[in-house]
Amino acid sequence: TYDPEHPIEPFDGVAKAVTDMLLHLTPVDRREDGWQGGFCSCMENGHISSWYQYSSAMYLIDTCNPTEGFIMRTGHLQDRHTEPLQGMMACDTLKLISYCMSHHAQEALPAWKPTCSNAHYTIGACDVDCSGAVHRFGGLGLAGLLAGALAVFGIGA
């Protein structure tokens, strides 16, 4: 909730948390494989809800790189409490960051989750999964596929 005595924009915290990870100020227990560049490429090529259309996330991203960090145009999200479309943009931004983290630096997700959750609670009807759900194969899993294949070919009957 907003506290006039301590006016802090949660999305400024989002940008700072991502910057700290990109610049190694928040340790990410991962080998040095250039994940920061992959993460930024993912962010720059992602799409978010915008004014009645899906648009490039670059509408909100000013900078994303391993040397300068992650700078967002958070002013574009300041009315997310009263403007549903800004709320959708804000929610999609959290989803995109979570997605890109889960694909390029899954080890960073535990450090990301509290910041994401804090921003998430400022957006009405946002269904982001800040844990960046772990990749898995299909809904049935391998056992379900095997059982289906056995049933189709009549094996084991």
PDB file of C-alpha atoms in Angstrom:
ATOM      1  CA  THR A   1       0.000   0.000   0.000  1.00  0.00           C
ATOM      2  CA  TYR A   2       1.073   3.537  -0.653  1.00  0.00           C
ATOM      3  CA  ASP A   3       2.553   5.372   2.316  1.00  0.00           C
ATOM      4  CA  PRO A   4       2.862   9.156   1.767  1.00  0.00           C
ATOM      5  CA  GLU A   5       5.579   9.286   4.415  1.00  0.00           C
ATOM      6  CA  HIS A   6       7.692   6.855   2.362  1.00  0.00           C
ATOM      7  CA  PRO A   7       6.756   7.335  -1.310  1.00  0.00           C
ATOM      8  CA  ILE A   8       8.344   4.369  -3.027  1.00  0.00           C
ATOM      9  CA  GLU A   9       7.286   3.125  -6.445  1.00  0.00           C
ATOM     10  CA  PRO A  10       7.460  -0.706  -6.429  1.00  0.00           C
ATOM     11  CA  PHE A  11       8.438  -0.790 -10.110  1.00  0.00           C
ATOM     12  CA  ASP A  12      11.504   1.298  -9.302  1.00  0.00           C
ATOM     13  CA  GLY A  13      12.353  -1.573  -6.936  1.00  0.00           C
ATOM     14  CA  VAL A  14      11.750  -4.031  -9.780  1.00  0.00           C
ATOM     15  CA  ALA A  15      14.240  -2.235 -12.010  1.00  0.00           C
ATOM     16  CA  LYS A  16      16.776  -1.962  -9.179  1.00  0.00           C
ATOM     17  CA  ALA A  17      16.482  -5.662  -8.278  1.00  0.00           C
ATOM     18  CA  VAL A  18      17.054  -6.724 -11.893  1.00  0.00           C
ATOM     19  CA  THR A  19      19.941  -4.250 -12.231  1.00  0.00           C
ATOM     20  CA  ASP A  20      21.557  -5.614  -9.079  1.00  0.00           C
ATOM     21  CA  MET A  21      21.408  -9.127 -10.548  1.00  0.00           C
ATOM     22  CA  LEU A  22      22.741  -8.049 -13.937  1.00  0.00           C
ATOM     23  CA  LEU A  23      25.644  -6.135 -12.380  1.00  0.00           C
ATOM     24  CA  HIS A  24      26.469  -8.880  -9.838  1.00  0.00           C
ATOM     25  CA  LEU A  25      25.461  -6.706  -6.842  1.00  0.00           C
ATOM     26  CA  THR A  26      22.992  -9.433  -5.883  1.00  0.00           C
ATOM     27  CA  PRO A  27      24.810 -12.746  -6.248  1.00  0.00           C
ATOM     28  CA  VAL A  28      23.273 -15.261  -8.641  1.00  0.00           C
ATOM     29  CA  ASP A  29      24.642 -18.751  -8.054  1.00  0.00           C
ATOM     30  CA  ARG A  30      25.200 -19.510 -11.727  1.00  0.00           C
ATOM     31  CA  ARG A  31      28.179 -20.082 -13.964  1.00  0.00           C
ATOM     32  CA  GLU A  32      29.359 -17.096 -15.975  1.00  0.00           C
ATOM     33  CA  ASP A  33      27.831 -17.963 -19.319  1.00  0.00           C
ATOM     34  CA  GLY A  34      26.603 -14.540 -20.395  1.00  0.00           C
ATOM     35  CA  TRP A  35      23.089 -15.104 -19.047  1.00  0.00           C
ATOM     36  CA  GLN A  36      22.714 -11.340 -18.629  1.00  0.00           C
ATOM     37  CA  GLY A  37      22.845 -10.765 -22.393  1.00  0.00           C
ATOM     38  CA  GLY A  38      20.338 -13.551 -23.013  1.00  0.00           C
ATOM     39  CA  PHE A  39      18.025 -12.146 -20.361  1.00  0.00           C
ATOM     40  CA  CYS A  40      18.190  -8.648 -21.886  1.00  0.00           C
ATOM     41  CA  SER A  41      17.613 -10.009 -25.389  1.00  0.00           C
ATOM     42  CA  CYS A  42      14.560 -11.874 -24.077  1.00  0.00           C
ATOM     43  CA  MET A  43      13.232  -8.697 -22.448  1.00  0.00           C
ATOM     44  CA  GLU A  44      13.875  -6.542 -25.511  1.00  0.00           C
ATOM     45  CA  ASN A  45      12.115  -9.034 -27.793  1.00  0.00           C
ATOM     46  CA  GLY A  46       9.165  -9.618 -25.465  1.00  0.00           C
ATOM     47  CA  HIS A  47       5.691  -8.200 -25.902  1.00  0.00           C
ATOM     48  CA  ILE A  48       3.307  -6.744 -23.342  1.00  0.00           C
ATOM     49  CA  SER A  49      -0.272  -5.549 -23.349  1.00  0.00           C
ATOM     50  CA  SER A  50      -0.401  -1.957 -24.435  1.00  0.00           C
ATOM     51  CA  TRP A  51      -3.035   0.511 -25.470  1.00  0.00           C
ATOM     52  CA  TYR A  52      -5.508  -1.925 -27.073  1.00  0.00           C
ATOM     53  CA  GLN A  53      -2.764  -4.062 -28.658  1.00  0.00           C
ATOM     54  CA  TYR A  54       0.314  -6.114 -27.862  1.00  0.00           C
ATOM     55  CA  SER A  55       3.451  -4.039 -28.197  1.00  0.00           C
ATOM     56  CA  SER A  56       7.154  -4.377 -27.769  1.00  0.00           C
ATOM     57  CA  ALA A  57       8.319  -4.274 -24.164  1.00  0.00           C
ATOM     58  CA  MET A  58      10.710  -1.554 -25.329  1.00  0.00           C
ATOM     59  CA  TYR A  59       7.834   0.857 -24.644  1.00  0.00           C
ATOM     60  CA  LEU A  60       8.739   0.448 -20.962  1.00  0.00           C
ATOM     61  CA  ILE A  61      12.410  -0.560 -21.192  1.00  0.00           C
ATOM     62  CA  ASP A  62      14.900   2.246 -21.579  1.00  0.00           C
ATOM     63  CA  THR A  63      18.056   0.170 -21.086  1.00  0.00           C
ATOM     64  CA  CYS A  64      18.879  -3.474 -20.509  1.00  0.00           C
ATOM     65  CA  ASN A  65      22.471  -4.639 -20.725  1.00  0.00           C
ATOM     66  CA  PRO A  66      25.134  -6.297 -18.542  1.00  0.00           C
ATOM     67  CA  THR A  67      27.107  -3.075 -18.043  1.00  0.00           C
ATOM     68  CA  GLU A  68      24.387  -0.464 -17.412  1.00  0.00           C
ATOM     69  CA  GLY A  69      21.692  -2.634 -15.875  1.00  0.00           C
ATOM     70  CA  PHE A  70      17.922  -2.470 -16.313  1.00  0.00           C
ATOM     71  CA  ILE A  71      16.203   0.906 -16.574  1.00  0.00           C
ATOM     72  CA  MET A  72      12.429   1.084 -16.935  1.00  0.00           C
ATOM     73  CA  ARG A  73      10.128   3.966 -17.760  1.00  0.00           C
ATOM     74  CA  THR A  74       8.096   3.424 -14.590  1.00  0.00           C
ATOM     75  CA  GLY A  75       6.177   6.666 -15.073  1.00  0.00           C
ATOM     76  CA  HIS A  76       4.151   4.853 -17.746  1.00  0.00           C
ATOM     77  CA  LEU A  77       2.797   2.569 -15.005  1.00  0.00           C
ATOM     78  CA  GLN A  78       2.030   5.082 -12.267  1.00  0.00           C
ATOM     79  CA  ASP A  79      -1.742   5.067 -12.867  1.00  0.00           C
ATOM     80  CA  ARG A  80      -2.043   1.268 -12.887  1.00  0.00           C
ATOM     81  CA  HIS A  81      -4.364   1.508  -9.850  1.00  0.00           C
ATOM     82  CA  THR A  82      -7.025   3.396 -11.821  1.00  0.00           C
ATOM     83  CA  GLU A  83      -6.197   2.668 -15.472  1.00  0.00           C
ATOM     84  CA  PRO A  84      -6.868  -0.994 -16.328  1.00  0.00           C
ATOM     85  CA  LEU A  85      -4.663  -0.920 -19.429  1.00  0.00           C
ATOM     86  CA  GLN A  86      -1.706   0.328 -17.391  1.00  0.00           C
ATOM     87  CA  GLY A  87      -2.444  -2.472 -14.934  1.00  0.00           C
ATOM     88  CA  MET A  88      -2.283  -4.986 -17.793  1.00  0.00           C
ATOM     89  CA  MET A  89       1.048  -3.514 -18.950  1.00  0.00           C
ATOM     90  CA  ALA A  90       2.438  -3.686 -15.415  1.00  0.00           C
ATOM     91  CA  CYS A  91       1.299  -7.285 -14.952  1.00  0.00           C
ATOM     92  CA  ASP A  92       2.686  -8.345 -18.333  1.00  0.00           C
ATOM     93  CA  THR A  93       5.997  -6.699 -17.446  1.00  0.00           C
ATOM     94  CA  LEU A  94       6.279  -8.819 -14.299  1.00  0.00           C
ATOM     95  CA  LYS A  95       5.327 -11.898 -16.328  1.00  0.00           C
ATOM     96  CA  LEU A  96       7.959 -11.118 -18.952  1.00  0.00           C
ATOM     97  CA  ILE A  97      10.709 -10.586 -16.371  1.00  0.00           C
ATOM     98  CA  SER A  98       9.738 -13.838 -14.614  1.00  0.00           C
ATOM     99  CA  TYR A  99       9.685 -15.685 -17.936  1.00  0.00           C
ATOM    100  CA  CYS A 100      13.068 -14.345 -19.050  1.00  0.00           C
ATOM    101  CA  MET A 101      14.603 -15.098 -15.634  1.00  0.00           C
ATOM    102  CA  SER A 102      13.245 -18.644 -15.728  1.00  0.00           C
ATOM    103  CA  HIS A 103      14.776 -19.213 -19.167  1.00  0.00           C
ATOM    104  CA  HIS A 104      18.131 -17.472 -18.720  1.00  0.00           C
ATOM    105  CA  ALA A 105      18.925 -17.468 -14.994  1.00  0.00           C
ATOM    106  CA  GLN A 106      16.606 -19.793 -13.133  1.00  0.00           C
ATOM    107  CA  GLU A 107      18.947 -19.540 -10.143  1.00  0.00           C
ATOM    108  CA  ALA A 108      17.953 -15.857  -9.789  1.00  0.00           C
ATOM    109  CA  LEU A 109      14.263 -16.609  -9.247  1.00  0.00           C
ATOM    110  CA  PRO A 110      14.443 -16.902  -5.419  1.00  0.00           C
ATOM    111  CA  ALA A 111      16.004 -13.415  -5.227  1.00  0.00           C
ATOM    112  CA  TRP A 112      13.475 -12.074  -7.756  1.00  0.00           C
ATOM    113  CA  LYS A 113      10.322 -13.438  -6.126  1.00  0.00           C
ATOM    114  CA  PRO A 114      10.017 -10.999  -3.146  1.00  0.00           C
ATOM    115  CA  THR A 115      10.456  -7.943  -5.390  1.00  0.00           C
ATOM    116  CA  CYS A 116       8.012  -9.298  -7.944  1.00  0.00           C
ATOM    117  CA  SER A 117       5.474 -10.152  -5.241  1.00  0.00           C
ATOM    118  CA  ASN A 118       5.738  -6.651  -3.761  1.00  0.00           C
ATOM    119  CA  ALA A 119       4.983  -5.063  -7.150  1.00  0.00           C
ATOM    120  CA  HIS A 120       2.339  -7.686  -7.930  1.00  0.00           C
ATOM    121  CA  TYR A 121       0.210  -6.612  -4.979  1.00  0.00           C
ATOM    122  CA  THR A 122      -0.082  -3.099  -6.460  1.00  0.00           C
ATOM    123  CA  ILE A 123      -1.839  -4.423  -9.583  1.00  0.00           C
ATOM    124  CA  GLY A 124      -5.473  -5.443  -9.483  1.00  0.00           C
ATOM    125  CA  ALA A 125      -6.369  -8.774 -11.112  1.00  0.00           C
ATOM    126  CA  CYS A 126      -2.771  -9.669 -11.981  1.00  0.00           C
ATOM    127  CA  ASP A 127      -2.117 -13.404 -12.277  1.00  0.00           C
ATOM    128  CA  VAL A 128       1.694 -13.382 -12.525  1.00  0.00           C
ATOM    129  CA  ASP A 129       3.606 -16.367 -11.116  1.00  0.00           C
ATOM    130  CA  CYS A 130       6.624 -14.639  -9.593  1.00  0.00           C
ATOM    131  CA  SER A 131       8.388 -17.953  -9.050  1.00  0.00           C
ATOM    132  CA  GLY A 132       8.674 -18.303 -12.828  1.00  0.00           C
ATOM    133  CA  ALA A 133       7.277 -21.811 -12.783  1.00  0.00           C
ATOM    134  CA  VAL A 134       9.874 -24.443 -13.555  1.00  0.00           C
ATOM    135  CA  HIS A 135       9.927 -25.853 -17.081  1.00  0.00           C
ATOM    136  CA  ARG A 136       8.241 -29.193 -17.460  1.00  0.00           C
ATOM    137  CA  PHE A 137       7.149 -31.446 -20.260  1.00  0.00           C
ATOM    138  CA  GLY A 138       3.416 -31.262 -20.985  1.00  0.00           C
ATOM    139  CA  GLY A 139       0.551 -31.597 -18.557  1.00  0.00           C
ATOM    140  CA  LEU A 140       0.472 -35.384 -18.416  1.00  0.00           C
ATOM    141  CA  GLY A 141       4.154 -35.975 -18.033  1.00  0.00           C
ATOM    142  CA  LEU A 142       6.111 -38.867 -19.462  1.00  0.00           C
ATOM    143  CA  ALA A 143       4.151 -41.494 -17.510  1.00  0.00           C
ATOM    144  CA  GLY A 144       0.872 -40.235 -18.983  1.00  0.00           C
ATOM    145  CA  LEU A 145       2.236 -40.293 -22.515  1.00  0.00           C
ATOM    146  CA  LEU A 146       3.595 -43.809 -22.052  1.00  0.00           C
ATOM    147  CA  ALA A 147       0.274 -45.044 -20.679  1.00  0.00           C
ATOM    148  CA  GLY A 148      -1.532 -43.432 -23.644  1.00  0.00           C
ATOM    149  CA  ALA A 149       0.819 -45.042 -26.144  1.00  0.00           C
ATOM    150  CA  LEU A 150       0.396 -48.432 -24.509  1.00  0.00           C
ATOM    151  CA  ALA A 151      -3.400 -48.063 -24.663  1.00  0.00           C
ATOM    152  CA  VAL A 152      -3.339 -47.057 -28.352  1.00  0.00           C
ATOM    153  CA  PHE A 153      -1.168 -49.988 -29.361  1.00  0.00           C
ATOM    154  CA  GLY A 154      -3.014 -52.436 -27.088  1.00  0.00           C
ATOM    155  CA  ILE A 155       0.116 -53.424 -25.190  1.00  0.00           C
ATOM    156  CA  GLY A 156      -0.355 -54.799 -21.710  1.00  0.00           C
ATOM    157  CA  ALA A 157      -4.040 -55.706 -22.164  1.00  0.00           C
TER     158      ALA A 157
END
